[in-house]
Amino acid sequence: MRLVVDLTRCQGYAQYAFLAPQVFRMAGEEALLYDPGPDEDQRERVLRAAAACPVQAMRIDRVDTPAEPSPAVHSTAVRSTTAGAAGAEPSGGAAALRRTGRVVIVGAALAGLRAAAVLRREGFRGSLTLIGDERRDPYDRPPLSKQVLTGWVPAADTALPRPRDLDAQWRLGTPATRLDLTGKRVGLADGDWVPYDKLLITTGVRARPWPNPDEAALDGVFVLRTRDDGHALAARLGAGPGRVLVVGAGFTGSEVASACRDLGLAVTVVEAGPAPLVGAMGGVIGAVTADLQREHGVDLRCGVTVTALEGDGSGRLRRARLSDGTVLDVDVAVAALGGIRNVEWLEGSGVAAGAWGVGCDAGCRVFDVNGLVSDDVFAAGDVARLPHPVYAYQFLALEHWGNAVTQAEIAAHNMVSGETDRWPHLTLPVFWSSQFGVEIKSVGVPSFADEVVVAQGSVAQRRFVAAYGYRGRITAAVGIDQAKWMEFYERQIEQAAPFPPAFTHVDQPPADTAPVEAGFPERVVPVHGATVVVTGHDPSERRATLVRPGHVR
């Protein structure tokens, strides 16, 4: 069987671990870990656990298709024949599209799979094609840095549940290489073209590699993004290296370091900033996570960088040189340097896409290079950049599990709905991270804020909520082992509640607790080389062309 738990909704009450202890574990007070592919003999216990969950956060299915399909093209067996949750059948073009249209999804991971499922639920009965560059069924990435690295769950057991009524054609292992907007077709690496009536782009991101190719090729240098990455790194950690070097103390780097300490491995974390997670959560949470890492035995070095990785004569990693002159003997190095959005295949297509992602409106409809919105091309997940009204209509690209799911649902609905029935993506971002025995959960966009205050709980006890504010209103909240409060703060953000918080509640901090600066690095405008050349004279002739930096004539 396969299962996935939506940990953006989970509130850490531990029912799962009590009812199915071989499948679910609690790491600390609230951090839930689980086996995504448990044995079939655990089904009854898992179903009881799912029924007991107050927020119904678990999805389950039986494995009816191979985890690694051998042919490049295959399809599931049963087609949905009802309109499902969509309600009344739409009229006009939307109705015809639902009956006989062709939908292509480029990106066969979490967002793509979720969109496909919602399309069928919405009553779409036409042809559905999913294109992916990996020759594997969609799998869940969060377990790769936790359960997989510690050796509890094999990387091969992270496949996502697949609905049985999907009836999709899968083009796996043959990535998209070009897009023909005029001809409404997607070109594949094997030379084939796939036509569409509606297209959804969910190509996500890939791990940013170590910048020096020769050093990146050393035996012992890893990144962590794919299932193969997780399998390879878990095997190396399981062999007991002398010291692991983690470069970058963001969420992935911190979770890798946590897994290393769970395995009893010596680990050094090198972070260019003043503390872990500062870019995402600011100085207050950064200081807490720095203390957590050091308390758990991590050799944390902030304010320095790795200037070189060096190997021996056989090409194995042996040492790292730091910017402060330190030389470390290391056997494994994990480059946790963030991601690169997978947009190269869109170059020259006329889509507004670049290092910043794929530009789209709040309904996930993609912009062309002229800034005009398309009714036929949509984007969702890590690759999409769209405006959020709660955050001054700033264009945001968020690499979060929950964001991929909610955007995919909005995009799928809008693809097969009429103009008057389309939905905006207004869901607040929710993110979680399990590391060093605590659950960090965030709602909203902390980096939008300029102040932060501990609204309840105790920092010293590692159990508190920090509320973030901008110009007198709450814009985000981060909880350490306080997941049950996140829905409350989500409502406060949605209602533009005043900051600092004025409500009375349990577990309040001392009365003299006052807001402090949020402590984020200086904001950088995400232009990333968006160079546009405008041609033509009359309004009917004027057009924009997106060019790469350095290629302007």
Coordinates of C-alpha atoms in Angstrom, one line a residue, residues 3-540:
L3 CA 0.1 6.5 1.9
V4 CA 0.9 10.2 2.3
V5 CA 0.2 12.5 5.2
D6 CA -0.5 16.2 4.6
L7 CA 1.8 17.5 7.3
T8 CA 0.7 21.0 6.6
R9 CA -2.6 20.0 8.3
C10 CA -1.3 17.5 10.9
Q11 CA -1.4 19.0 14.5
G12 CA 0.9 16.5 16.2
Y13 CA -1.6 14.7 18.5
A14 CA 0.1 11.3 17.9
Q15 CA -3.0 9.2 17.2
Y16 CA -1.2 7.7 14.2
A17 CA 1.7 6.6 16.3
F18 CA -0.5 5.0 18.9
L19 CA -2.7 3.1 16.5
A20 CA -0.1 2.0 14.0
P21 CA 3.3 2.2 15.7
Q22 CA 5.2 0.2 13.0
V23 CA 4.2 2.7 10.4
F24 CA 4.2 6.0 12.3
R25 CA 6.7 7.5 14.8
M26 CA 6.9 10.7 16.8
A27 CA 10.3 12.4 16.8
G28 CA 10.1 14.6 19.9
E29 CA 6.8 16.1 21.0
E30 CA 5.1 16.8 17.7
A31 CA 7.2 15.8 14.7
L32 CA 5.5 12.9 12.9
L33 CA 7.5 10.5 10.7
Y34 CA 6.0 7.6 8.8
D35 CA 6.7 4.9 6.3
P36 CA 5.0 5.9 3.0
G37 CA 5.0 2.3 1.7
P38 CA 4.1 0.0 4.6
D39 CA 3.4 -3.7 4.2
E40 CA -0.1 -4.7 3.3
D41 CA -0.5 -6.5 6.7
Q42 CA -0.5 -3.0 8.3
R43 CA -3.6 -1.8 6.3
E44 CA -6.2 -2.3 9.0
R45 CA -4.1 -0.4 11.6
V46 CA -3.4 2.4 9.1
L47 CA -7.1 2.7 8.3
R48 CA -7.9 3.0 12.0
A49 CA -5.3 5.7 12.3
A50 CA -6.7 7.6 9.4
A51 CA -10.2 7.4 10.8
A52 CA -9.0 8.8 14.2
C53 CA -7.3 11.8 12.7
P54 CA -9.3 14.9 13.6
V55 CA -8.1 16.8 10.4
Q56 CA -8.2 13.8 8.0
A57 CA -4.7 14.4 6.8
M58 CA -3.9 11.0 5.4
R59 CA -4.4 9.7 1.8
I60 CA -4.1 6.0 1.1
D61 CA -4.2 3.7 -2.0
R62 CA -3.3 0.2 -2.9
V63 CA -0.3 -0.3 -5.3
D64 CA -2.0 -1.2 -8.6
T65 CA 0.8 0.0 -10.9
P66 CA 4.5 -0.7 -10.9
A67 CA 6.6 1.8 -9.0
E68 CA 9.1 1.9 -11.9
P69 CA 7.3 1.3 -15.2
S70 CA 9.4 -0.2 -17.8
P71 CA 7.8 1.3 -20.9
A72 CA 8.1 5.0 -21.6
V73 CA 4.3 5.2 -22.1
H74 CA 1.7 3.5 -20.0
S75 CA -1.8 4.3 -18.7
T76 CA -4.0 3.5 -15.8
A77 CA -7.0 1.3 -16.2
V78 CA -10.2 3.1 -15.3
R79 CA -11.7 6.4 -16.5
S80 CA -13.8 8.6 -14.3
T81 CA -17.3 9.0 -15.8
T82 CA -18.9 11.5 -13.4
A83 CA -18.6 15.2 -12.9
G84 CA -17.4 14.5 -9.3
A85 CA -17.1 17.5 -7.0
A86 CA -17.4 20.0 -9.8
G87 CA -21.1 20.5 -9.4
A88 CA -23.2 21.5 -12.5
E89 CA -21.8 20.8 -15.9
P90 CA -20.5 24.1 -17.4
S91 CA -21.8 25.2 -20.8
G92 CA -20.1 26.2 -24.0
G93 CA -16.4 25.7 -24.6
A94 CA -15.7 24.5 -21.0
A95 CA -18.2 21.7 -21.3
A96 CA -16.8 20.6 -24.6
L97 CA -13.3 20.6 -23.2
R98 CA -14.4 18.4 -20.3
R99 CA -15.9 15.9 -22.6
T100 CA -13.3 15.6 -25.4
G101 CA -10.4 18.0 -24.6
R102 CA -6.7 17.2 -24.4
V103 CA -4.8 18.2 -21.3
V104 CA -1.1 17.8 -21.0
I105 CA 0.8 18.2 -17.7
V106 CA 4.6 18.7 -18.0
G107 CA 6.1 17.6 -14.7
A108 CA 5.0 14.3 -13.2
A109 CA 5.7 14.9 -9.5
L110 CA 3.5 16.1 -6.6
A111 CA 1.8 19.1 -8.3
G112 CA 1.3 17.3 -11.6
L113 CA -0.2 14.2 -9.9
R114 CA -2.5 16.3 -7.7
A115 CA -3.7 18.4 -10.7
A116 CA -4.4 15.2 -12.7
A117 CA -6.5 13.8 -9.8
V118 CA -8.5 17.1 -9.4
L119 CA -9.1 17.2 -13.2
R120 CA -10.9 13.9 -13.0
R121 CA -12.7 14.9 -9.9
E122 CA -13.9 18.0 -11.7
G123 CA -15.5 15.9 -14.4
F124 CA -12.8 16.1 -17.1
R125 CA -13.3 13.0 -19.3
G126 CA -10.9 13.9 -22.2
S127 CA -7.4 12.7 -22.7
L128 CA -4.8 13.3 -20.0
T129 CA -1.1 13.1 -20.5
L130 CA 1.7 13.5 -17.9
I131 CA 5.2 14.0 -19.0
G132 CA 8.2 13.6 -16.6
D133 CA 11.9 13.4 -16.9
E134 CA 12.3 10.6 -14.4
R135 CA 11.3 7.0 -15.2
R136 CA 9.4 6.6 -12.0
D137 CA 6.0 7.1 -10.6
P138 CA 5.6 10.4 -8.7
Y139 CA 7.1 10.2 -5.3
D140 CA 7.1 12.2 -2.1
R141 CA 10.3 14.3 -1.5
P142 CA 10.1 15.3 2.2
P143 CA 10.9 11.7 3.5
L144 CA 14.2 11.8 1.5
S145 CA 15.9 14.1 4.0
K146 CA 14.4 12.3 7.1
Q147 CA 13.2 8.7 7.0
V148 CA 15.3 7.7 4.0
L149 CA 18.6 9.2 5.3
T150 CA 18.2 7.5 8.7
G151 CA 17.7 4.1 7.0
W152 CA 14.2 3.5 8.2
V153 CA 12.5 3.8 4.8
P154 CA 14.1 2.8 1.5
A155 CA 14.1 5.5 -1.1
A156 CA 12.1 3.2 -3.4
D157 CA 9.2 3.2 -0.9
T158 CA 8.4 6.9 -1.2
A159 CA 5.9 6.7 -4.1
L160 CA 2.8 8.9 -3.8
P161 CA -0.7 7.3 -3.8
R162 CA -2.2 7.3 -7.3
P163 CA -6.0 7.5 -7.8
R164 CA -7.3 4.4 -9.6
D165 CA -9.6 6.3 -11.9
L166 CA -6.9 8.6 -13.3
D167 CA -6.9 7.1 -16.8
A168 CA -3.8 9.0 -17.8
Q169 CA -1.1 8.4 -20.4
W170 CA 2.3 8.6 -18.8
R171 CA 5.4 9.7 -20.8
L172 CA 8.1 9.1 -18.1
G173 CA 11.8 9.3 -18.7
T174 CA 11.3 11.5 -21.8
P175 CA 11.6 15.1 -20.7
A176 CA 9.9 18.0 -22.5
T177 CA 12.5 20.0 -24.5
R178 CA 10.4 22.7 -26.2
L179 CA 7.0 24.4 -26.3
D180 CA 5.2 25.5 -29.5
L181 CA 2.6 28.0 -28.2
T182 CA 1.2 28.7 -31.7
G183 CA 0.8 25.1 -32.6
K184 CA -0.3 24.1 -29.1
R185 CA 2.1 21.2 -28.7
V186 CA 5.0 20.1 -26.5
G187 CA 8.2 18.7 -27.9
L188 CA 9.9 15.8 -26.2
A189 CA 13.5 14.7 -26.1
D190 CA 12.8 11.7 -28.4
G191 CA 11.5 14.0 -31.1
D192 CA 7.9 13.3 -30.5
W193 CA 5.3 16.1 -30.3
V194 CA 2.3 16.0 -27.9
P195 CA -0.6 18.2 -28.8
Y196 CA -2.8 19.9 -26.2
D197 CA -5.9 22.0 -25.7
K198 CA -4.8 23.0 -22.2
L199 CA -1.3 22.8 -20.8
L200 CA -0.1 22.8 -17.1
I201 CA 3.5 23.4 -16.3
T202 CA 4.7 21.8 -13.1
T203 CA 8.3 21.1 -13.8
G204 CA 9.5 22.2 -10.3
V205 CA 13.1 22.7 -9.4
R206 CA 16.3 20.7 -9.3
A207 CA 19.1 20.9 -6.8
R208 CA 21.7 23.5 -7.3
P209 CA 25.0 21.6 -7.8
W210 CA 28.3 22.4 -6.3
P211 CA 29.6 25.3 -8.4
N212 CA 33.0 23.8 -9.3
P213 CA 32.3 20.8 -11.7
D214 CA 35.6 19.0 -11.0
E215 CA 35.0 19.3 -7.2
A216 CA 31.3 18.3 -7.7
A217 CA 32.5 15.1 -9.5
L218 CA 34.5 13.9 -6.4
D219 CA 33.3 10.6 -4.9
G220 CA 31.6 11.8 -1.7
V221 CA 30.0 15.0 -2.9
F222 CA 26.2 14.9 -3.0
V223 CA 23.1 16.9 -3.5
L224 CA 19.6 15.9 -2.3
R225 CA 16.5 16.4 -4.4
T226 CA 15.6 13.2 -6.2
R227 CA 14.9 9.6 -5.1
D228 CA 18.3 8.6 -6.6
D229 CA 20.0 11.3 -4.6
G230 CA 18.3 10.1 -1.4
H231 CA 19.2 6.4 -2.1
A232 CA 22.9 7.3 -2.8
L233 CA 23.3 9.6 0.2
A234 CA 21.6 7.2 2.6
A235 CA 23.9 4.4 1.5
R236 CA 27.0 6.5 2.1
L237 CA 25.8 7.7 5.5
G238 CA 25.0 4.1 6.4
A239 CA 28.6 3.1 5.7
G240 CA 29.7 5.3 8.6
P241 CA 31.8 8.1 7.2
G242 CA 34.2 9.9 9.6
R243 CA 32.8 13.4 9.2
V244 CA 30.0 14.8 7.0
L245 CA 30.1 18.4 5.8
V246 CA 26.8 20.1 5.0
V247 CA 27.1 23.3 3.0
G248 CA 24.1 25.5 3.6
A249 CA 21.9 25.6 6.7
G250 CA 18.5 26.1 5.0
F251 CA 15.8 23.5 5.6
T252 CA 17.3 20.7 3.5
G253 CA 20.8 21.3 5.0
S254 CA 19.5 21.4 8.6
E255 CA 17.4 18.2 8.1
V256 CA 20.4 16.4 6.6
A257 CA 22.5 17.5 9.6
S258 CA 19.7 16.3 11.9
A259 CA 19.7 12.9 10.2
C260 CA 23.5 12.6 10.6
R261 CA 23.2 13.2 14.3
D262 CA 20.4 10.6 14.6
L263 CA 22.9 8.2 13.0
G264 CA 25.6 9.2 15.4
L265 CA 27.8 10.8 12.7
A266 CA 30.1 13.7 13.2
V267 CA 28.7 16.6 11.1
T268 CA 29.9 20.2 10.3
V269 CA 27.4 22.7 8.9
V270 CA 28.9 25.7 7.1
E271 CA 26.5 28.6 6.6
A272 CA 27.4 31.9 5.0
G273 CA 24.7 33.8 6.9
P274 CA 24.6 34.6 10.6
A275 CA 22.5 31.6 11.6
P276 CA 20.5 28.7 10.1
L277 CA 17.1 29.5 8.4
V278 CA 17.7 33.3 8.6
G279 CA 16.7 33.9 5.0
A280 CA 13.4 32.1 5.5
M281 CA 12.5 32.9 9.1
G282 CA 14.6 35.7 10.4
G283 CA 17.0 36.2 13.3
V284 CA 14.8 35.0 16.2
I285 CA 14.1 31.6 14.8
G286 CA 17.6 31.5 13.3
A287 CA 19.1 31.9 16.8
V288 CA 16.9 29.2 18.2
T289 CA 17.8 26.7 15.5
A290 CA 21.5 27.5 15.9
D291 CA 21.2 26.6 19.6
L292 CA 19.3 23.4 18.7
Q293 CA 22.0 22.3 16.3
R294 CA 24.9 22.9 18.7
E295 CA 22.9 21.3 21.6
H296 CA 22.6 18.2 19.4
G297 CA 26.4 18.0 18.7
V298 CA 26.5 19.8 15.3
D299 CA 29.7 21.7 14.6
L300 CA 27.9 24.8 13.3
R301 CA 30.0 27.5 11.6
C302 CA 28.2 30.6 10.5
G303 CA 29.5 33.6 8.6
V304 CA 32.0 31.5 6.6
T305 CA 32.0 29.7 3.3
V306 CA 33.6 26.7 1.7
T307 CA 36.2 27.8 -0.8
A308 CA 37.3 24.4 -2.1
L309 CA 36.7 20.7 -1.9
E310 CA 39.7 18.5 -2.4
G311 CA 40.1 14.8 -3.2
D312 CA 42.9 12.3 -3.2
G313 CA 44.6 10.6 -6.1
S314 CA 41.6 8.2 -6.6
G315 CA 39.1 11.0 -6.8
R316 CA 37.6 10.6 -3.3
L317 CA 36.7 13.6 -1.3
R318 CA 39.2 14.1 1.6
R319 CA 39.0 17.7 2.8
A320 CA 37.3 21.1 2.6
R321 CA 38.9 24.5 2.8
L322 CA 36.9 27.3 4.5
S323 CA 37.1 31.1 4.0
D324 CA 38.5 31.6 7.5
G325 CA 41.5 29.5 6.6
T326 CA 40.3 26.3 8.4
V327 CA 40.9 23.0 6.7
L328 CA 38.5 20.1 7.6
D329 CA 39.0 16.4 7.0
V330 CA 35.7 15.2 5.6
D331 CA 34.5 12.0 3.8
V332 CA 31.1 13.3 2.6
A333 CA 29.9 16.7 1.6
V334 CA 26.3 17.6 0.9
A335 CA 25.7 20.8 -1.1
A336 CA 22.4 22.2 0.2
L337 CA 22.5 25.4 -1.9
G338 CA 18.9 25.7 -2.9
G339 CA 17.2 25.0 -6.2
I340 CA 17.2 25.9 -9.9
R341 CA 13.8 26.2 -11.5
N342 CA 13.3 23.9 -14.5
V343 CA 12.4 26.4 -17.2
E344 CA 15.2 25.8 -19.8
W345 CA 12.8 23.9 -22.1
L346 CA 10.6 27.1 -22.3
E347 CA 13.4 29.3 -23.7
G348 CA 12.2 31.0 -26.9
S349 CA 8.7 29.7 -26.5
G350 CA 7.2 33.1 -25.8
V351 CA 6.3 32.2 -22.2
A352 CA 7.4 34.7 -19.5
A353 CA 9.8 32.3 -17.9
G354 CA 13.3 32.6 -16.5
A355 CA 15.4 31.9 -13.4
W356 CA 12.6 33.5 -11.3
G357 CA 10.1 30.8 -12.5
V358 CA 7.1 31.0 -14.8
G359 CA 5.1 34.2 -14.4
C360 CA 1.3 33.7 -14.0
D361 CA -1.7 35.4 -12.5
A362 CA -3.5 34.5 -9.3
G363 CA -5.5 31.9 -11.2
C364 CA -2.3 30.1 -12.3
R365 CA -2.7 31.3 -15.9
V366 CA 0.7 31.9 -17.5
F367 CA 1.9 35.2 -18.9
D368 CA 3.5 35.5 -22.3
V369 CA 6.5 37.7 -22.8
N370 CA 4.2 40.6 -23.5
G371 CA 2.6 40.3 -20.1
L372 CA -0.6 39.0 -21.6
V373 CA -2.3 36.2 -19.8
S374 CA -3.0 32.9 -21.6
D375 CA -6.3 30.9 -21.2
D376 CA -4.6 27.7 -22.4
V377 CA -1.3 27.5 -20.4
F378 CA -1.2 27.3 -16.7
A379 CA 1.6 26.7 -14.1
A380 CA 1.7 25.4 -10.5
G381 CA 4.1 24.3 -7.8
D382 CA 7.7 25.3 -7.2
V383 CA 8.2 26.6 -10.8
A384 CA 5.2 29.1 -10.6
R385 CA 5.6 32.7 -9.6
L386 CA 2.3 34.5 -9.0
P387 CA 0.9 37.5 -7.1
H388 CA -0.6 37.1 -3.6
P389 CA -3.1 39.8 -2.6
V390 CA -2.3 39.4 1.1
Y391 CA 1.3 40.3 0.5
A392 CA 0.8 43.5 -1.5
Y393 CA 0.3 41.6 -4.7
Q394 CA 4.0 40.7 -4.7
F395 CA 4.9 37.9 -7.1
L396 CA 6.0 34.9 -5.0
A397 CA 7.6 31.6 -6.0
L398 CA 7.4 29.2 -3.0
E399 CA 9.0 25.8 -2.9
H400 CA 6.7 24.2 -0.3
W401 CA 4.8 20.9 -0.4
G402 CA 1.5 22.5 0.6
N403 CA 1.9 25.2 -2.0
A404 CA 2.4 22.7 -4.8
V405 CA -0.8 20.9 -3.7
T406 CA -3.1 23.9 -3.4
Q407 CA -1.8 25.6 -6.6
A408 CA -2.3 22.4 -8.5
E409 CA -5.9 22.2 -7.3
I410 CA -6.6 25.8 -8.4
A411 CA -4.9 25.3 -11.7
A412 CA -6.8 22.1 -12.5
H413 CA -10.2 23.7 -11.6
N414 CA -9.5 26.8 -13.7
M415 CA -8.3 24.8 -16.7
V416 CA -11.7 23.2 -17.2
S417 CA -14.0 26.0 -16.0
G418 CA -15.5 29.0 -17.6
E419 CA -14.3 32.5 -17.1
T420 CA -16.9 33.3 -14.4
D421 CA -16.3 30.1 -12.5
R422 CA -12.5 30.5 -12.0
W423 CA -10.9 30.6 -8.6
P424 CA -7.9 32.7 -7.3
H425 CA -5.1 31.1 -5.4
L426 CA -5.5 32.8 -2.0
T427 CA -4.3 30.0 0.3
L428 CA -1.6 31.1 2.7
P429 CA 1.6 29.2 2.4
V430 CA 2.1 26.6 5.1
F431 CA 5.5 24.8 5.6
W432 CA 6.9 22.4 8.1
S433 CA 10.3 20.9 8.9
S434 CA 11.2 18.2 11.4
Q435 CA 14.7 18.5 12.7
F436 CA 16.6 17.8 16.0
G437 CA 13.5 16.5 17.8
V438 CA 11.2 19.5 17.1
E439 CA 8.6 20.4 14.6
I440 CA 8.9 23.8 13.0
K441 CA 5.7 24.9 11.3
S442 CA 5.1 28.2 9.4
V443 CA 2.0 29.9 8.1
G444 CA 2.2 33.0 5.9
V445 CA 5.3 34.6 4.5
P446 CA 7.7 35.4 7.4
S447 CA 10.2 37.2 5.2
F448 CA 7.5 39.8 4.3
A449 CA 7.6 41.1 7.9
D450 CA 9.8 43.7 9.5
E451 CA 9.0 42.8 13.2
V452 CA 8.5 39.6 15.2
V453 CA 7.3 38.9 18.7
V454 CA 7.0 35.8 20.8
A455 CA 3.2 35.6 21.1
Q456 CA 2.9 32.5 23.3
G457 CA 5.0 29.9 24.9
S458 CA 8.6 29.9 25.9
V459 CA 11.7 30.2 23.8
A460 CA 13.8 28.6 26.5
Q461 CA 11.6 25.5 26.5
R462 CA 11.7 25.3 22.7
R463 CA 7.9 25.5 22.6
F464 CA 6.5 28.8 21.4
V465 CA 4.8 30.8 18.6
A466 CA 6.5 33.8 17.0
A467 CA 4.1 36.2 15.3
Y468 CA 5.4 38.3 12.4
G469 CA 4.2 41.8 11.6
Y470 CA 4.4 44.4 8.8
R471 CA 3.1 47.9 9.2
G472 CA 0.8 47.0 12.1
R473 CA -0.8 43.8 10.9
I474 CA 0.1 40.1 11.4
T475 CA 1.6 38.6 8.2
A476 CA 3.0 35.2 9.4
A477 CA 3.6 32.9 12.3
V478 CA 6.1 30.3 13.1
G479 CA 5.6 27.6 15.8
I480 CA 8.1 25.4 17.5
D481 CA 6.1 22.3 18.6
Q482 CA 2.9 24.3 18.5
A483 CA 1.2 23.0 15.4
K484 CA -2.3 23.1 17.0
W485 CA -2.1 26.9 17.0
M486 CA -1.3 27.4 13.3
E487 CA -4.9 27.4 12.1
F488 CA -5.7 30.2 14.6
Y489 CA -2.8 32.3 13.3
E490 CA -3.8 31.6 9.7
R491 CA -7.2 33.2 10.4
Q492 CA -5.5 36.2 12.1
I493 CA -3.4 36.7 9.0
E494 CA -6.4 36.4 6.6
Q495 CA -8.3 38.9 8.7
A496 CA -5.4 41.4 8.7
A497 CA -5.4 41.3 12.5
P498 CA -3.3 44.0 14.3
F499 CA 0.3 43.5 15.2
P500 CA 1.5 43.1 17.9
P501 CA -1.2 40.6 18.8
A502 CA -3.7 41.9 21.3
F503 CA -5.7 38.8 22.0
T504 CA -5.7 36.9 25.3
H505 CA -5.0 33.2 25.2
V506 CA -3.3 30.4 27.1
D507 CA 0.4 30.2 27.5
Q508 CA 1.1 33.8 27.1
P509 CA 4.6 35.1 27.4
P510 CA 5.5 37.8 30.0
A511 CA 3.6 41.0 29.7
D512 CA 6.8 43.0 28.9
T513 CA 7.5 40.9 25.8
A514 CA 7.9 43.4 23.0
P515 CA 8.4 43.1 19.2
V516 CA 11.9 43.2 17.8
E517 CA 13.3 43.5 14.3
A518 CA 12.6 40.4 12.3
G519 CA 16.3 40.1 11.3
F520 CA 16.0 39.2 7.7
P521 CA 18.8 39.8 5.2
E522 CA 18.3 42.8 2.9
R523 CA 15.5 42.2 0.5
V524 CA 16.7 41.5 -3.1
V525 CA 14.3 42.3 -6.0
P526 CA 14.0 39.0 -7.9
V527 CA 14.7 40.2 -11.5
H528 CA 17.3 37.6 -12.2
G529 CA 18.2 38.9 -15.6
A530 CA 14.7 39.5 -17.0
T531 CA 15.9 41.3 -20.1
V532 CA 13.2 42.3 -22.6
V533 CA 13.5 43.9 -26.0
V534 CA 10.5 45.8 -27.3
T535 CA 9.9 46.1 -31.1
G536 CA 7.3 47.8 -33.3
H537 CA 5.8 51.2 -33.4
D538 CA 2.0 51.1 -33.6
P539 CA 0.2 49.6 -30.6
S540 CA -1.0 46.7 -32.8

